[in-house]
Structure formats: structure tokens, C-alpha cells
Amino acid sequence: MRYAYPCQITVHEGDEFVVSFPDVAGVVTGANDRAEALELAEDALSGALAGYVERRVAIPVPSAVVDGQEIVAVDPVTAAKLELYTAMRDQGITKHALAGRLGLSDTTVGRLTNPDRRSRIDHITRALRAVGRSRVIEGRADPVR
């Protein structure tokens, strides 16, 4: 899954740029300029998706982008952690079971799936392989403004 979501940017009174995500309920942020609003939107999106992990619910699938929307993606480490969480959830793999596969403690595996905790990308990649997934980093050109 790609952890890049379409967002809607609206300009409110006083030239405040407000960013919302149709696929991720309740995520709204804003700033006085478009660039800063999009930067804050990445943090807000990451925090909201971490909340799905904390509540142990499915992460929403991004919808197709429509005219007037832009894409905001989470950072690569967070995306890898979200993919690990999603794979474990989809396959019914517990942290304890994954810890056994990897020869790690349950606590260590818990850190690998927690977007709010620091983890080395090579450790997350190893865990992804253990659940039959791989890490893919995709780039895209930002529109010229």
C-alpha cells in the first residue's frame, strides 16, 4: 500500500491555507502559506495514521486524486512501519509470533510497528520480509509552483 493521501487545500479568510484529508477523518491543519500548510499536513497525517495503529484498526486506503487535490505522503520509515502493521493485521500475526520469527522480544517488535517510536529502517525491512512484504520507496516530482 502507498501511504500517500489526497488532500484538499482551501483558502479561508485572512489567507489561511487549510488542509484536510477526505480519506482520514478529522485530520485538519493549516498555515499562512501553502508550503507550510503542506509540511504541517505531513505531520498531521502521520499522527493520524499512528492513531489507527494505536487503536488497532485498519488504516484507510487512499482514494484516487481528483482535480484540485494534492498528494501528501508520510516519511519512508513511517510508511514501512504502517506496512508492517497492515501486513501483520491482514495475516493475523501477533507481535509475539513475529518476535519468535525474528528472534526478538515482543517489546522490540512493538517498537517496529509503532510510528511514534524510532527504529532503524533495516530492522523494519527485516520484519517486513518475515511477513512476506518488501519495502519500496517511490519518488515523484512535485508540481512547479
Coordinates of N, CA and C in Angstrom, one line a residue, residues 20-143:
S20 N -7.2 19.4 4.5 CA -7.9 18.3 5.1 C -7.8 17.1 4.2
F21 N -8.0 15.9 4.8 CA -7.9 14.6 4.1 C -9.2 13.9 4.0
P22 N -9.8 13.8 2.8 CA -11.1 13.1 2.7 C -11.1 11.6 3.2
D23 N -9.9 11.0 3.1 CA -9.8 9.6 3.5 C -9.5 9.3 5.0
V24 N -9.0 10.4 5.6 CA -8.6 10.2 7.0 C -9.4 11.3 7.9
A25 N -10.5 10.8 8.4 CA -11.4 11.7 9.1 C -10.7 12.5 10.3
G26 N -11.1 13.7 10.4 CA -10.6 14.5 11.5 C -9.3 15.2 11.3
V27 N -8.6 14.9 10.3 CA -7.2 15.5 10.1 C -7.4 16.8 9.4
V28 N -7.1 17.9 10.1 CA -7.2 19.2 9.5 C -6.0 20.0 10.1
T29 N -5.3 20.7 9.2 CA -4.3 21.6 9.7 C -4.2 22.8 8.8
G30 N -3.4 23.8 9.1 CA -3.3 24.9 8.3 C -2.2 25.8 8.6
A31 N -1.9 26.8 7.8 CA -0.8 27.8 8.0 C -1.1 29.0 7.1
N32 N -0.2 30.0 7.2 CA -0.4 31.2 6.5 C 0.1 31.1 5.1
D33 N 0.8 30.1 4.7 CA 1.2 29.9 3.3 C 1.1 28.4 2.9
R34 N 1.0 28.2 1.7 CA 0.7 26.9 1.1 C 1.8 25.9 1.4
A35 N 3.0 26.3 1.3 CA 4.2 25.3 1.6 C 4.2 24.9 3.0
E36 N 4.0 25.8 3.9 CA 4.0 25.4 5.3 C 2.8 24.6 5.7
A37 N 1.6 24.9 5.1 CA 0.4 24.1 5.3 C 0.6 22.6 4.9
L38 N 1.3 22.4 3.7 CA 1.6 21.1 3.3 C 2.6 20.4 4.1
E39 N 3.6 21.1 4.6 CA 4.5 20.5 5.6 C 3.8 20.1 6.9
L40 N 3.0 20.9 7.4 CA 2.3 20.5 8.6 C 1.3 19.4 8.3
A41 N 0.8 19.3 7.1 CA -0.2 18.3 6.7 C 0.5 16.9 6.8
E42 N 1.8 16.8 6.4 CA 2.5 15.5 6.5 C 2.6 15.1 8.0
D43 N 2.9 16.0 8.9 CA 3.0 15.6 10.3 C 1.6 15.2 10.8
A44 N 0.6 16.0 10.4 CA -0.8 15.7 10.9 C -1.2 14.3 10.4
L45 N -0.9 14.0 9.1 CA -1.3 12.7 8.5 C -0.6 11.6 9.2
S46 N 0.7 11.7 9.5 CA 1.5 10.7 10.2 C 0.9 10.4 11.6
G47 N 0.6 11.5 12.3 CA 0.0 11.4 13.6 C -1.3 10.7 13.6
A48 N -2.2 11.0 12.6 CA -3.5 10.4 12.5 C -3.4 8.9 12.2
L49 N -2.5 8.5 11.2 CA -2.3 7.1 10.9 C -1.7 6.3 12.1
A50 N -0.8 7.0 12.8 CA -0.3 6.3 14.1 C -1.5 6.0 15.0
G51 N -2.5 6.9 15.0 CA -3.6 6.7 15.9 C -4.4 5.4 15.5
Y52 N -4.4 5.1 14.2 CA -5.1 3.9 13.7 C -4.3 2.7 14.3
V53 N -3.0 2.7 14.3 CA -2.2 1.6 14.8 C -2.5 1.5 16.3
E54 N -2.5 2.6 17.0 CA -2.7 2.6 18.5 C -4.1 2.0 18.8
R55 N -5.1 2.3 18.0 CA -6.4 1.8 18.2 C -6.6 0.4 17.7
R56 N -5.6 -0.1 16.9 CA -5.6 -1.5 16.3 C -6.7 -1.6 15.3
V57 N -6.9 -0.6 14.5 CA -7.9 -0.7 13.4 C -7.2 -0.6 12.1
A58 N -7.9 -0.9 11.0 CA -7.4 -0.9 9.7 C -7.0 0.6 9.3
I59 N -5.9 0.7 8.6 CA -5.5 2.0 8.1 C -6.3 2.3 6.8
P60 N -6.9 3.4 6.6 CA -7.7 3.7 5.4 C -6.9 3.6 4.1
V61 N -7.5 3.2 3.1 CA -6.8 3.1 1.8 C -7.0 4.5 1.1
P62 N -5.9 5.0 0.5 CA -6.1 6.3 -0.1 C -6.9 6.2 -1.4
S63 N -7.8 7.2 -1.6 CA -8.6 7.2 -2.8 C -7.8 7.9 -3.9
A64 N -8.4 7.8 -5.1 CA -7.8 8.5 -6.3 C -7.8 10.0 -6.1
V65 N -6.8 10.6 -6.7 CA -6.7 12.1 -6.6 C -7.7 12.7 -7.6
V66 N -8.4 13.7 -7.2 CA -9.3 14.4 -8.1 C -8.7 15.8 -8.4
D67 N -9.3 16.4 -9.4 CA -8.8 17.8 -9.7 C -8.9 18.7 -8.4
G68 N -7.9 19.5 -8.2 CA -7.9 20.4 -7.1 C -7.2 19.8 -5.8
Q69 N -6.9 18.5 -5.9 CA -6.3 17.9 -4.7 C -4.8 17.7 -4.9
E70 N -4.0 17.6 -3.8 CA -2.6 17.3 -3.9 C -2.4 16.1 -3.1
I71 N -1.2 15.5 -3.3 CA -0.8 14.2 -2.5 C 0.1 14.6 -1.4
V72 N -0.2 14.1 -0.2 CA 0.7 14.2 0.9 C 1.1 12.8 1.3
A73 N 2.4 12.5 1.5 CA 2.9 11.2 1.9 C 3.6 11.3 3.2
V74 N 3.5 10.2 3.9 CA 4.3 10.1 5.2 C 5.7 9.7 4.8
D75 N 6.6 10.0 5.8 CA 8.0 9.7 5.5 C 8.3 8.2 5.3
P76 N 9.4 7.8 4.7 CA 9.6 6.4 4.4 C 9.6 5.4 5.6
V77 N 10.2 5.9 6.7 CA 10.2 5.0 7.9 C 8.8 4.8 8.4
T78 N 8.0 5.8 8.5 CA 6.6 5.7 9.0 C 5.9 4.8 8.0
A79 N 6.1 5.0 6.7 CA 5.4 4.1 5.7 C 5.7 2.7 5.9
A80 N 7.0 2.4 6.1 CA 7.4 1.0 6.4 C 6.8 0.4 7.6
K81 N 6.7 1.2 8.7 CA 6.1 0.7 9.9 C 4.6 0.5 9.7
L82 N 3.9 1.4 8.9 CA 2.5 1.2 8.6 C 2.3 -0.1 7.8
E83 N 3.2 -0.3 6.9 CA 3.1 -1.5 6.0 C 3.2 -2.8 6.9
L84 N 4.2 -2.7 7.8 CA 4.4 -3.9 8.7 C 3.1 -4.1 9.5
Y85 N 2.6 -3.1 10.1 CA 1.4 -3.2 10.9 C 0.3 -3.8 10.1
T86 N 0.1 -3.2 8.9 CA -1.0 -3.7 8.0 C -0.8 -5.2 7.6
A87 N 0.4 -5.6 7.3 CA 0.6 -7.0 6.9 C 0.3 -7.9 8.1
M88 N 0.8 -7.5 9.3 CA 0.5 -8.3 10.5 C -1.0 -8.4 10.7
R89 N -1.7 -7.3 10.6 CA -3.1 -7.3 10.9 C -3.8 -8.1 9.8
D90 N -3.5 -8.0 8.6 CA -4.1 -8.7 7.5 C -3.9 -10.2 7.6
Q91 N -2.7 -10.6 8.1 CA -2.4 -12.0 8.2 C -2.7 -12.6 9.6
G92 N -3.1 -11.8 10.5 CA -3.4 -12.3 11.9 C -2.1 -12.7 12.6
I93 N -1.0 -12.0 12.3 CA 0.2 -12.3 13.0 C 0.3 -11.4 14.2
T94 N 0.5 -12.0 15.4 CA 0.7 -11.2 16.6 C 2.1 -10.7 16.7
K95 N 2.3 -9.7 17.6 CA 3.7 -9.2 17.9 C 4.5 -10.4 18.4
H96 N 3.9 -11.2 19.3 CA 4.6 -12.3 19.9 C 5.1 -13.3 18.8
A97 N 4.2 -13.6 17.8 CA 4.5 -14.5 16.7 C 5.7 -13.9 15.9
L98 N 5.6 -12.7 15.6 CA 6.6 -12.1 14.8 C 7.9 -12.0 15.5
A99 N 7.9 -11.7 16.8 CA 9.1 -11.7 17.6 C 9.8 -13.1 17.6
G100 N 8.9 -14.2 17.6 CA 9.5 -15.5 17.5 C 10.2 -15.7 16.2
R101 N 9.6 -15.3 15.1 CA 10.2 -15.4 13.8 C 11.5 -14.7 13.6
L102 N 11.6 -13.6 14.3 CA 12.8 -12.7 14.2 C 13.8 -12.9 15.3
G103 N 13.4 -13.7 16.3 CA 14.3 -13.9 17.4 C 14.5 -12.6 18.3
L104 N 13.4 -11.8 18.4 CA 13.4 -10.6 19.1 C 12.4 -10.6 20.2
S105 N 12.5 -9.7 21.1 CA 11.5 -9.6 22.2 C 10.2 -9.0 21.6
D106 N 9.1 -9.2 22.3 CA 7.8 -8.6 22.0 C 7.9 -7.1 22.0
T107 N 8.6 -6.6 23.0 CA 8.8 -5.1 23.1 C 9.5 -4.5 21.9
T108 N 10.5 -5.2 21.4 CA 11.3 -4.7 20.3 C 10.4 -4.7 19.0
V109 N 9.6 -5.8 18.8 CA 8.6 -5.8 17.7 C 7.6 -4.7 17.9
G110 N 7.2 -4.5 19.1 CA 6.2 -3.4 19.3 C 6.7 -2.0 18.9
R111 N 8.0 -1.8 19.1 CA 8.6 -0.6 18.6 C 8.7 -0.5 17.1
L112 N 8.9 -1.7 16.4 CA 8.9 -1.7 15.0 C 7.6 -1.3 14.3
T113 N 6.5 -1.6 15.0 CA 5.2 -1.3 14.5 C 4.6 0.1 15.0
N114 N 5.3 0.7 15.9 CA 4.8 2.0 16.5 C 5.4 3.2 15.7
P115 N 4.6 3.9 14.9 CA 5.2 5.0 14.2 C 5.8 6.1 15.1
D116 N 5.4 6.2 16.4 CA 5.9 7.2 17.2 C 7.2 6.8 17.9
R117 N 7.7 5.6 17.6 CA 9.0 5.2 18.2 C 10.0 5.1 17.1
R118 N 11.3 5.5 17.4 CA 12.4 5.4 16.5 C 12.8 4.0 16.2
S119 N 13.0 3.6 15.0 CA 13.5 2.3 14.6 C 14.4 2.5 13.4
R120 N 15.3 1.6 13.3 CA 16.2 1.5 12.1 C 15.5 0.9 11.0
I121 N 15.6 1.5 9.8 CA 14.9 1.0 8.6 C 15.3 -0.4 8.3
D122 N 16.6 -0.8 8.5 CA 17.0 -2.2 8.2 C 16.3 -3.2 9.1
H123 N 16.0 -2.8 10.3 CA 15.2 -3.7 11.2 C 13.8 -3.8 10.7
I124 N 13.2 -2.7 10.3 CA 11.8 -2.8 9.8 C 11.7 -3.6 8.5
T125 N 12.7 -3.4 7.7 CA 12.8 -4.2 6.4 C 12.9 -5.7 6.7
R126 N 13.7 -6.0 7.6 CA 13.8 -7.5 8.0 C 12.5 -8.0 8.5
A127 N 11.8 -7.2 9.3 CA 10.5 -7.6 9.8 C 9.5 -7.7 8.6
L128 N 9.5 -6.8 7.7 CA 8.6 -6.9 6.5 C 8.9 -8.1 5.7
R129 N 10.1 -8.5 5.5 CA 10.4 -9.8 4.8 C 9.9 -11.0 5.6
A130 N 9.9 -10.9 6.9 CA 9.4 -12.0 7.7 C 7.9 -12.2 7.5
V131 N 7.2 -11.2 7.1 CA 5.7 -11.3 6.9 C 5.4 -11.3 5.4
G132 N 6.4 -11.5 4.5 CA 6.2 -11.6 3.1 C 6.0 -10.3 2.4
R133 N 6.5 -9.2 2.9 CA 6.4 -7.9 2.3 C 7.7 -7.4 2.0
S134 N 7.8 -6.3 1.2 CA 9.0 -5.7 0.9 C 8.8 -4.2 1.0
R135 N 9.9 -3.5 1.2 CA 9.9 -2.0 1.3 C 10.2 -1.4 -0.1
V136 N 9.3 -0.5 -0.5 CA 9.5 0.2 -1.8 C 9.4 1.6 -1.5
I137 N 10.4 2.3 -2.0 CA 10.4 3.8 -1.9 C 10.2 4.4 -3.3
E138 N 9.2 5.2 -3.4 CA 8.8 5.7 -4.6 C 8.9 7.2 -4.6
G139 N 9.5 7.7 -5.7 CA 9.6 9.2 -5.8 C 8.7 9.8 -6.8
R140 N 8.4 11.0 -6.7 CA 7.6 11.7 -7.7 C 8.0 13.1 -7.7
A141 N 7.8 13.7 -8.8 CA 8.2 15.2 -9.0 C 7.0 16.0 -8.4
D142 N 7.4 17.0 -7.6 CA 6.4 17.9 -7.1 C 6.1 18.9 -8.2
P143 N 4.8 19.4 -8.3 CA 4.5 20.3 -9.3 C 5.3 21.6 -9.1

